[in-house]
PDB file of C-alpha atoms in Angstrom:
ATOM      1  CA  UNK A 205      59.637  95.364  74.346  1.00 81.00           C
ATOM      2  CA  UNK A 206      62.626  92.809  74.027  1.00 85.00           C
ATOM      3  CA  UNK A 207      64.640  96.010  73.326  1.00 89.00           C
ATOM      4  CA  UNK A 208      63.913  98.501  75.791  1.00 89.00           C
ATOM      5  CA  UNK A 209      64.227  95.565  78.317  1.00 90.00           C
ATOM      6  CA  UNK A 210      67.938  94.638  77.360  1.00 93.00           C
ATOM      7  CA  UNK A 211      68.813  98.412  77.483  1.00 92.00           C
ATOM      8  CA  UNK A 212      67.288  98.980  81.113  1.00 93.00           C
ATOM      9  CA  UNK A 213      69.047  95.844  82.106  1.00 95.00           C
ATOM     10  CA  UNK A 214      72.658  96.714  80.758  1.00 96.00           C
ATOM     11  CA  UNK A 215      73.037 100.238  81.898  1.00 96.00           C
ATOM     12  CA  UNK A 216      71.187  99.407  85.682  1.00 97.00           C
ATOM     13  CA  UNK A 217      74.085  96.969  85.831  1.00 97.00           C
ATOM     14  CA  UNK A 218      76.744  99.419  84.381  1.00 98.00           C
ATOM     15  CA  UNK A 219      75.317 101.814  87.063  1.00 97.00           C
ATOM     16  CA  UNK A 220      75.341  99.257  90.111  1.00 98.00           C
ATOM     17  CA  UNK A 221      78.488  97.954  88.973  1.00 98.00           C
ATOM     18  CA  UNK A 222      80.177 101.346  89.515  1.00 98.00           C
ATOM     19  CA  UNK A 223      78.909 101.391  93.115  1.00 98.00           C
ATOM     20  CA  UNK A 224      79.559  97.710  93.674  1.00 98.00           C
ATOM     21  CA  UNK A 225      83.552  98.310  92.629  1.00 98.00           C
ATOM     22  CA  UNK A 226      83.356 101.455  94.993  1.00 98.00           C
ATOM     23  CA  UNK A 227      81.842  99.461  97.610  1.00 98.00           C
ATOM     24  CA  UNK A 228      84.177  96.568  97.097  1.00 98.00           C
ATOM     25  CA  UNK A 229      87.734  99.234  96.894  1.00 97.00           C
ATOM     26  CA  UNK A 230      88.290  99.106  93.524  1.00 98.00           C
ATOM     27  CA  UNK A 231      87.569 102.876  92.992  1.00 97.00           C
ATOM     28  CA  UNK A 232      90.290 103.010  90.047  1.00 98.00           C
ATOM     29  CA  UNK A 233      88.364 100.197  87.903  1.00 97.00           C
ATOM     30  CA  UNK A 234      84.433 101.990  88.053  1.00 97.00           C
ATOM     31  CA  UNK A 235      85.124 103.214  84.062  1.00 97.00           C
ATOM     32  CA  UNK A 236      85.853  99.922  83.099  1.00 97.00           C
ATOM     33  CA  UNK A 237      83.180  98.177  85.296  1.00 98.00           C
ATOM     34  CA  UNK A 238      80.910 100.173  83.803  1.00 98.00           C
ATOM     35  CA  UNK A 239      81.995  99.603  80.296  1.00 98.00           C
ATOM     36  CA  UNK A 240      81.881  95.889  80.815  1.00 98.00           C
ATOM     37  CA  UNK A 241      78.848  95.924  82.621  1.00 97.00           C
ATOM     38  CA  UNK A 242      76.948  97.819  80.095  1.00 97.00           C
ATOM     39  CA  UNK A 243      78.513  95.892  77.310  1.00 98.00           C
ATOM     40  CA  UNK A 244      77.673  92.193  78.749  1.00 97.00           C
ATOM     41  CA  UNK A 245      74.422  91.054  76.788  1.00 97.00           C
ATOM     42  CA  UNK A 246      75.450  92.926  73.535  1.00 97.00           C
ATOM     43  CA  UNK A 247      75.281  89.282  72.216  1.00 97.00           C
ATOM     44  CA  UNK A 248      71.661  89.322  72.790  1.00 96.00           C
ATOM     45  CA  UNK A 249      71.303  92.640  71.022  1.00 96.00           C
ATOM     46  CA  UNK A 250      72.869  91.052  67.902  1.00 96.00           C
ATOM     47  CA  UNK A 251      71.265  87.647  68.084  1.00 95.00           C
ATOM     48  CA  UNK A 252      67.525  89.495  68.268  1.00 93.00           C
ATOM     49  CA  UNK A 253      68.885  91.957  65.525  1.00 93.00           C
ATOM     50  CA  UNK A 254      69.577  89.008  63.186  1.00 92.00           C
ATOM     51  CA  UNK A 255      66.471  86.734  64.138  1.00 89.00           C
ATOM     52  CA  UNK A 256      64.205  90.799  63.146  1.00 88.00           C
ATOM     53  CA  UNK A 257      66.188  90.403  59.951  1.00 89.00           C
ATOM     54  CA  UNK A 258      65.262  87.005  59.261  1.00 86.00           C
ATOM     55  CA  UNK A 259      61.827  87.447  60.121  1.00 84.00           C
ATOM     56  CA  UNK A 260      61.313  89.888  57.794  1.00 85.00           C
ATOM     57  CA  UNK A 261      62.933  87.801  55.091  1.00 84.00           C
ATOM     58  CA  UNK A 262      61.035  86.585  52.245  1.00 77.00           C
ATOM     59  CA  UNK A 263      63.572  84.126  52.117  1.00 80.00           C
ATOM     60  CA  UNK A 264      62.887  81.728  55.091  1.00 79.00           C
ATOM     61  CA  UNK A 265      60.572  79.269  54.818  1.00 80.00           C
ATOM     62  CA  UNK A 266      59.515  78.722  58.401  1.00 80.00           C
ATOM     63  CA  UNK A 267      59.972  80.909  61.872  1.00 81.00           C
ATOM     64  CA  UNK A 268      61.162  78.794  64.872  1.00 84.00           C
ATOM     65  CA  UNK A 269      58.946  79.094  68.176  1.00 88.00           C
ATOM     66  CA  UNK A 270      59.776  81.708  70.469  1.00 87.00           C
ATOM     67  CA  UNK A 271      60.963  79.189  72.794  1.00 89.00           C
ATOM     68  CA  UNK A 272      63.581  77.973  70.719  1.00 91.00           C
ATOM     69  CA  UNK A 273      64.567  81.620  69.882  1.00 90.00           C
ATOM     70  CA  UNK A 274      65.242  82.436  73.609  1.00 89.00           C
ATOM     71  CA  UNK A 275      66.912  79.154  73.812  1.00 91.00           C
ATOM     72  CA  UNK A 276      68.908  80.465  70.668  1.00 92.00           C
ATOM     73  CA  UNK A 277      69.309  83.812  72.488  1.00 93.00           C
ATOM     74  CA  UNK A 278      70.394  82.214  75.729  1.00 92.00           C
ATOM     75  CA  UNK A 279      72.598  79.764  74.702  1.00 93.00           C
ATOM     76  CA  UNK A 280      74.295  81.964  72.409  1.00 96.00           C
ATOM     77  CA  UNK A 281      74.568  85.402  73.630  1.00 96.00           C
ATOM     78  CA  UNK A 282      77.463  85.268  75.295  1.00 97.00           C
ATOM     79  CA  UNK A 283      79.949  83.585  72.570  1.00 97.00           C
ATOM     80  CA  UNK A 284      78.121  86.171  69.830  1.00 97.00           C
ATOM     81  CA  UNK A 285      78.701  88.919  71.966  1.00 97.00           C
ATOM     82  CA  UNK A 286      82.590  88.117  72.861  1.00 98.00           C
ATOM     83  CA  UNK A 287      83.100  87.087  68.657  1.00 98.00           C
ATOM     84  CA  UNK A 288      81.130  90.586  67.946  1.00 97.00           C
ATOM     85  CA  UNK A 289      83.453  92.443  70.584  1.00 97.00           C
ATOM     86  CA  UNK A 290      86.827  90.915  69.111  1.00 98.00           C
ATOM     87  CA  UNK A 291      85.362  92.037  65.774  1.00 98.00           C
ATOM     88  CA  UNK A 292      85.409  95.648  66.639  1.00 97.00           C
ATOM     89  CA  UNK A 293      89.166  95.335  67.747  1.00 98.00           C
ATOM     90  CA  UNK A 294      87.397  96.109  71.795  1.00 97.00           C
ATOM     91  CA  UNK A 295      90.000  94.893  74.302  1.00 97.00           C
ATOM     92  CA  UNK A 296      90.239  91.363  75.760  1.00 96.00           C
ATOM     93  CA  UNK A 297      89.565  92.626  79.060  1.00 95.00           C
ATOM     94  CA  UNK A 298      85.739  93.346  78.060  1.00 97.00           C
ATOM     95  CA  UNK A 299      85.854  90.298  75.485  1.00 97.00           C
ATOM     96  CA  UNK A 300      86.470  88.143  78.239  1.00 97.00           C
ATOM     97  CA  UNK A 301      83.147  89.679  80.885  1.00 97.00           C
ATOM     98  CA  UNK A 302      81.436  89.367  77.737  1.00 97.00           C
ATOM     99  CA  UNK A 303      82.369  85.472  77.332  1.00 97.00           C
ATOM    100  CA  UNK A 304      82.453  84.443  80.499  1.00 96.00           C
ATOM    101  CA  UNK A 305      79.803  86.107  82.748  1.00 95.00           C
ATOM    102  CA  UNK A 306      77.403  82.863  82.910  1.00 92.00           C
ATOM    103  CA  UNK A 307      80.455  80.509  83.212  1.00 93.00           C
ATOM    104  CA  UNK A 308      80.246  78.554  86.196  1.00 90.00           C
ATOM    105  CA  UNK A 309      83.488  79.821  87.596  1.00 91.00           C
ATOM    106  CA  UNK A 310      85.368  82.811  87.120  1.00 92.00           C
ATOM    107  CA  UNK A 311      88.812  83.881  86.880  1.00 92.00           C
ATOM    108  CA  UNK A 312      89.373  85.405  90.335  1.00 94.00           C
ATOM    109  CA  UNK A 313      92.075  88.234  88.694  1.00 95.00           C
ATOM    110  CA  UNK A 314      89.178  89.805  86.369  1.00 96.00           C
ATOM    111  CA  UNK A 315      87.538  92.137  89.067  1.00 97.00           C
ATOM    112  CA  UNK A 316      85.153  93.777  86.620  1.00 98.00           C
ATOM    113  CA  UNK A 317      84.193  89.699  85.427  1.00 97.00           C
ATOM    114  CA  UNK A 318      83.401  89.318  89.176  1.00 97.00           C
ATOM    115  CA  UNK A 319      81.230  92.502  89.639  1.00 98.00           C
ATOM    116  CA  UNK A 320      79.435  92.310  86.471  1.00 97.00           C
ATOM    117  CA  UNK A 321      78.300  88.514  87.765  1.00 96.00           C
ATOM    118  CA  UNK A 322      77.162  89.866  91.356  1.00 97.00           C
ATOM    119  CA  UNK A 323      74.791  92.151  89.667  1.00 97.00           C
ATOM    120  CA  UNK A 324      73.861  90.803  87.385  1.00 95.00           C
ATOM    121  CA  UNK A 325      72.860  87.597  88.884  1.00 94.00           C
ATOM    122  CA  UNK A 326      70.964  90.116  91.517  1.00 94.00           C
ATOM    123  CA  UNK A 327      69.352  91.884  88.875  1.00 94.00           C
ATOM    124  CA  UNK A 328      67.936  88.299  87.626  1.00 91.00           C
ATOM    125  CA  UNK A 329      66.704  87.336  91.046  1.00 90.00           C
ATOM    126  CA  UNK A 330      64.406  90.503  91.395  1.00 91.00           C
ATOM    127  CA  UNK A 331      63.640  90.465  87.932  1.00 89.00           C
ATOM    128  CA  UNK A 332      65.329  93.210  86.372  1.00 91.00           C
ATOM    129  CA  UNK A 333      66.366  91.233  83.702  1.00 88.00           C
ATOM    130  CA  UNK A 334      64.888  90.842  79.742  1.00 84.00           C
ATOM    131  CA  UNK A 335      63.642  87.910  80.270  1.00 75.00           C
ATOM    132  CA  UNK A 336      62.649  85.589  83.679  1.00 73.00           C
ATOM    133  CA  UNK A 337      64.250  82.470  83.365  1.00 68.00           C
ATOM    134  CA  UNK A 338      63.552  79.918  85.605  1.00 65.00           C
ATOM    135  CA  UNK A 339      67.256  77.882  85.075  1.00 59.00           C
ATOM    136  CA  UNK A 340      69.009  81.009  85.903  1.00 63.00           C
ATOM    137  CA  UNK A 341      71.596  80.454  88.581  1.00 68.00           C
ATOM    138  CA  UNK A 342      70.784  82.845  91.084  1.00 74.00           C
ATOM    139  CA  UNK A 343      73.546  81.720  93.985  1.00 88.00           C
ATOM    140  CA  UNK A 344      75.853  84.770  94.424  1.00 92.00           C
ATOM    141  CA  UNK A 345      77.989  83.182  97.043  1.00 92.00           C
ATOM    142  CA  UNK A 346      80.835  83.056  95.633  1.00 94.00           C
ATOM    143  CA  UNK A 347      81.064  86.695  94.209  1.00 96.00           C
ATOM    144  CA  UNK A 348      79.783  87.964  97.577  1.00 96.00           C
ATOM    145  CA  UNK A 349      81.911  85.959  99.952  1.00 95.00           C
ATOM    146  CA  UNK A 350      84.907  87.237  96.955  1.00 96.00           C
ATOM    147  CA  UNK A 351      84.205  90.879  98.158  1.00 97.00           C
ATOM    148  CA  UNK A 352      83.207  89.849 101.763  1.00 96.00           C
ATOM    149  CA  UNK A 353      79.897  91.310 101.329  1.00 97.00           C
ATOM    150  CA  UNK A 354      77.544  90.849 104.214  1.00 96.00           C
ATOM    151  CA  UNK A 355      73.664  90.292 104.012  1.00 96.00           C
ATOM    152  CA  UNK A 356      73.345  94.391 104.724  1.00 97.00           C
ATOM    153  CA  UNK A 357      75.499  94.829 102.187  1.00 97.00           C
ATOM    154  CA  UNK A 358      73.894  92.766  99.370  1.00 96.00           C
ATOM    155  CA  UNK A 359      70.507  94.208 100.606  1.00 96.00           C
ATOM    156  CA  UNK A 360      72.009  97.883 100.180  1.00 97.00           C
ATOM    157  CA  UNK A 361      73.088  96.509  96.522  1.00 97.00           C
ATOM    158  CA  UNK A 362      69.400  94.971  95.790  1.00 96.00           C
ATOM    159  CA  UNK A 363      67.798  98.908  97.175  1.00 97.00           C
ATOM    160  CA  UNK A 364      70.785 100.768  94.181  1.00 97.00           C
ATOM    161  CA  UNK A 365      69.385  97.872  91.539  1.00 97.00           C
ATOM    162  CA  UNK A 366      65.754  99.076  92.377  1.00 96.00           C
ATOM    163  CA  UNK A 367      67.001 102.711  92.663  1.00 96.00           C
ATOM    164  CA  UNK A 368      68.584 102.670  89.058  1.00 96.00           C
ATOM    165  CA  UNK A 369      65.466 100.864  87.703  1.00 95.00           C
ATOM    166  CA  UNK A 370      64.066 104.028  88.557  1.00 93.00           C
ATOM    167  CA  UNK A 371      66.752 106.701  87.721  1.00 93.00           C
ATOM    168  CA  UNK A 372      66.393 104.782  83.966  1.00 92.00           C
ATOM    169  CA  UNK A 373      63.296 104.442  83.277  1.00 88.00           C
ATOM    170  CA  UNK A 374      62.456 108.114  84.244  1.00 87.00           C
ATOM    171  CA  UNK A 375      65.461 109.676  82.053  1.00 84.00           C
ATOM    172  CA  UNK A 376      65.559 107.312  79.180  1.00 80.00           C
ATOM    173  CA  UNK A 377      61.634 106.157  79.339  1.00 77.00           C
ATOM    174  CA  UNK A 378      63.235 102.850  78.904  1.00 72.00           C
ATOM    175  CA  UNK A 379      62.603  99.115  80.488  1.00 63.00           C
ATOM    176  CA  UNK A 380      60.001  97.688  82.680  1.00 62.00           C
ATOM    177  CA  UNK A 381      58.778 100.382  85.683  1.00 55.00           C
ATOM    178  CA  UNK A 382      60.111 100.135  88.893  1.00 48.00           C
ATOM    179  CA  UNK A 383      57.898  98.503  91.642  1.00 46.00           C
ATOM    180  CA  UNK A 384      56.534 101.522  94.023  1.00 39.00           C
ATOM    181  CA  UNK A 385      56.429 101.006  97.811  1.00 39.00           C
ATOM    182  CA  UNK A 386      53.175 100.479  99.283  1.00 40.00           C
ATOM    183  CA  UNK A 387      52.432 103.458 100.813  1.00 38.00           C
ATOM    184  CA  UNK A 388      52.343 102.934 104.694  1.00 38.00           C
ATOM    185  CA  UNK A 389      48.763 103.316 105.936  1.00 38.00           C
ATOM    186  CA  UNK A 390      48.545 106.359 108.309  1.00 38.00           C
ATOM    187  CA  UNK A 391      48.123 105.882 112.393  1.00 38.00           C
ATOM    188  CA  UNK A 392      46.186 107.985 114.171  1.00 39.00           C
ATOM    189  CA  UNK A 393      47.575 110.327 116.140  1.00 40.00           C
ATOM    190  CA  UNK A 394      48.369 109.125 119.944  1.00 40.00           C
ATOM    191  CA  UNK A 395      46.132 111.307 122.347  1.00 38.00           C
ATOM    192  CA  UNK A 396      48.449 113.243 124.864  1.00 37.00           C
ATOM    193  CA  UNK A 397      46.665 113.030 128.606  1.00 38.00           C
ATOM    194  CA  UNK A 398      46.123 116.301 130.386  1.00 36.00           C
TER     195      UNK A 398
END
């Protein structure tokens, strides 16, 4: 469900995350990467906590579409999330990759901000996400060319997102499964002359 698909997302991105900030140099910021990254749709987690609690209401008259509640969800997760995160006294640093990870540009001091958006903007393209949504902006240009990733390098980064899918879902029995490999079909052996 909704659930178990927001949970595989947010720690496959905590877990890339950490390799991206290795990858990248920034060894010394993988805790808080990983923090940030695990912590940057805990907006949705709220909004589809609230929108259970209304449902099962007696209260409400009327249940909006499911389209308008992923609109709700969409629109909304990240301001919910950062309001949620100041609540619990969490420090601005993660506030702010909570706020500002769909924002069209990013503050080019926040390293964990820019690593959280690489991945997770990845993780959308192949569809490790909750949800596929077709007005997701995909381009990772900017965070790449940021790093000076290459193409290898963003295709090693897509192989850990599809590797974590599958260290996940086999400890935590979480999330959607991991696409197998088609198995390569077997040649025959070459004959050796004599």
């Amino acid at each position: 469900g909704y659930r178990n698909n927001l949970w595989q997302h947010s720690l496959v991105c905590a877990l890339v995350s950490q390799w991206v900030a290795k990858e990248a140099g920034y060894e010394d910021l993988t805790q808080e990467v990983f923090f940030a990254s695990l912590m940057h749709d805990i907006g949705k987690l709220f909004l589809i906590t609230l929108i259970e609690r209304v449902k099962t209401s007696k209260e409400v008259p009327f249940m909006p579409s499911s389209a308008v509640i992923n609109e709700i969800i969409e629109s909304q997760h990240a301001i919910q999330g950062y309001n949620l995160m100041k609540k619990w006294n969490i420090p601005s640093q993660y506030c702010d990759v909570v706020k500002e990870h769909h924002d069209e540009k990013f503050d080019s001091k926040n390293i964990p901000l820019i690593i959280l958006r690489l991945v997770n903007k990845t993780c959308h393209k192949i569809g490790v996400c909750v949800e596929k949504n077709d007005s997701f902006e995909y381009s990772i240009a900017a965070e790449a060319g940021f790093f000076g990733f290459s193409e290898i390098k963003l295709a090693q980064m897509e192989l850990q997102i599809e590797d974590a899918v599958r260290r996940v879902g086999a400890h935590y029995k979480i999330g959607k499964p991991a696409a197998r490999p088609a198995k390569a079909a077997a040649k025959p052996a070459a004959k050796t002359a004599k």
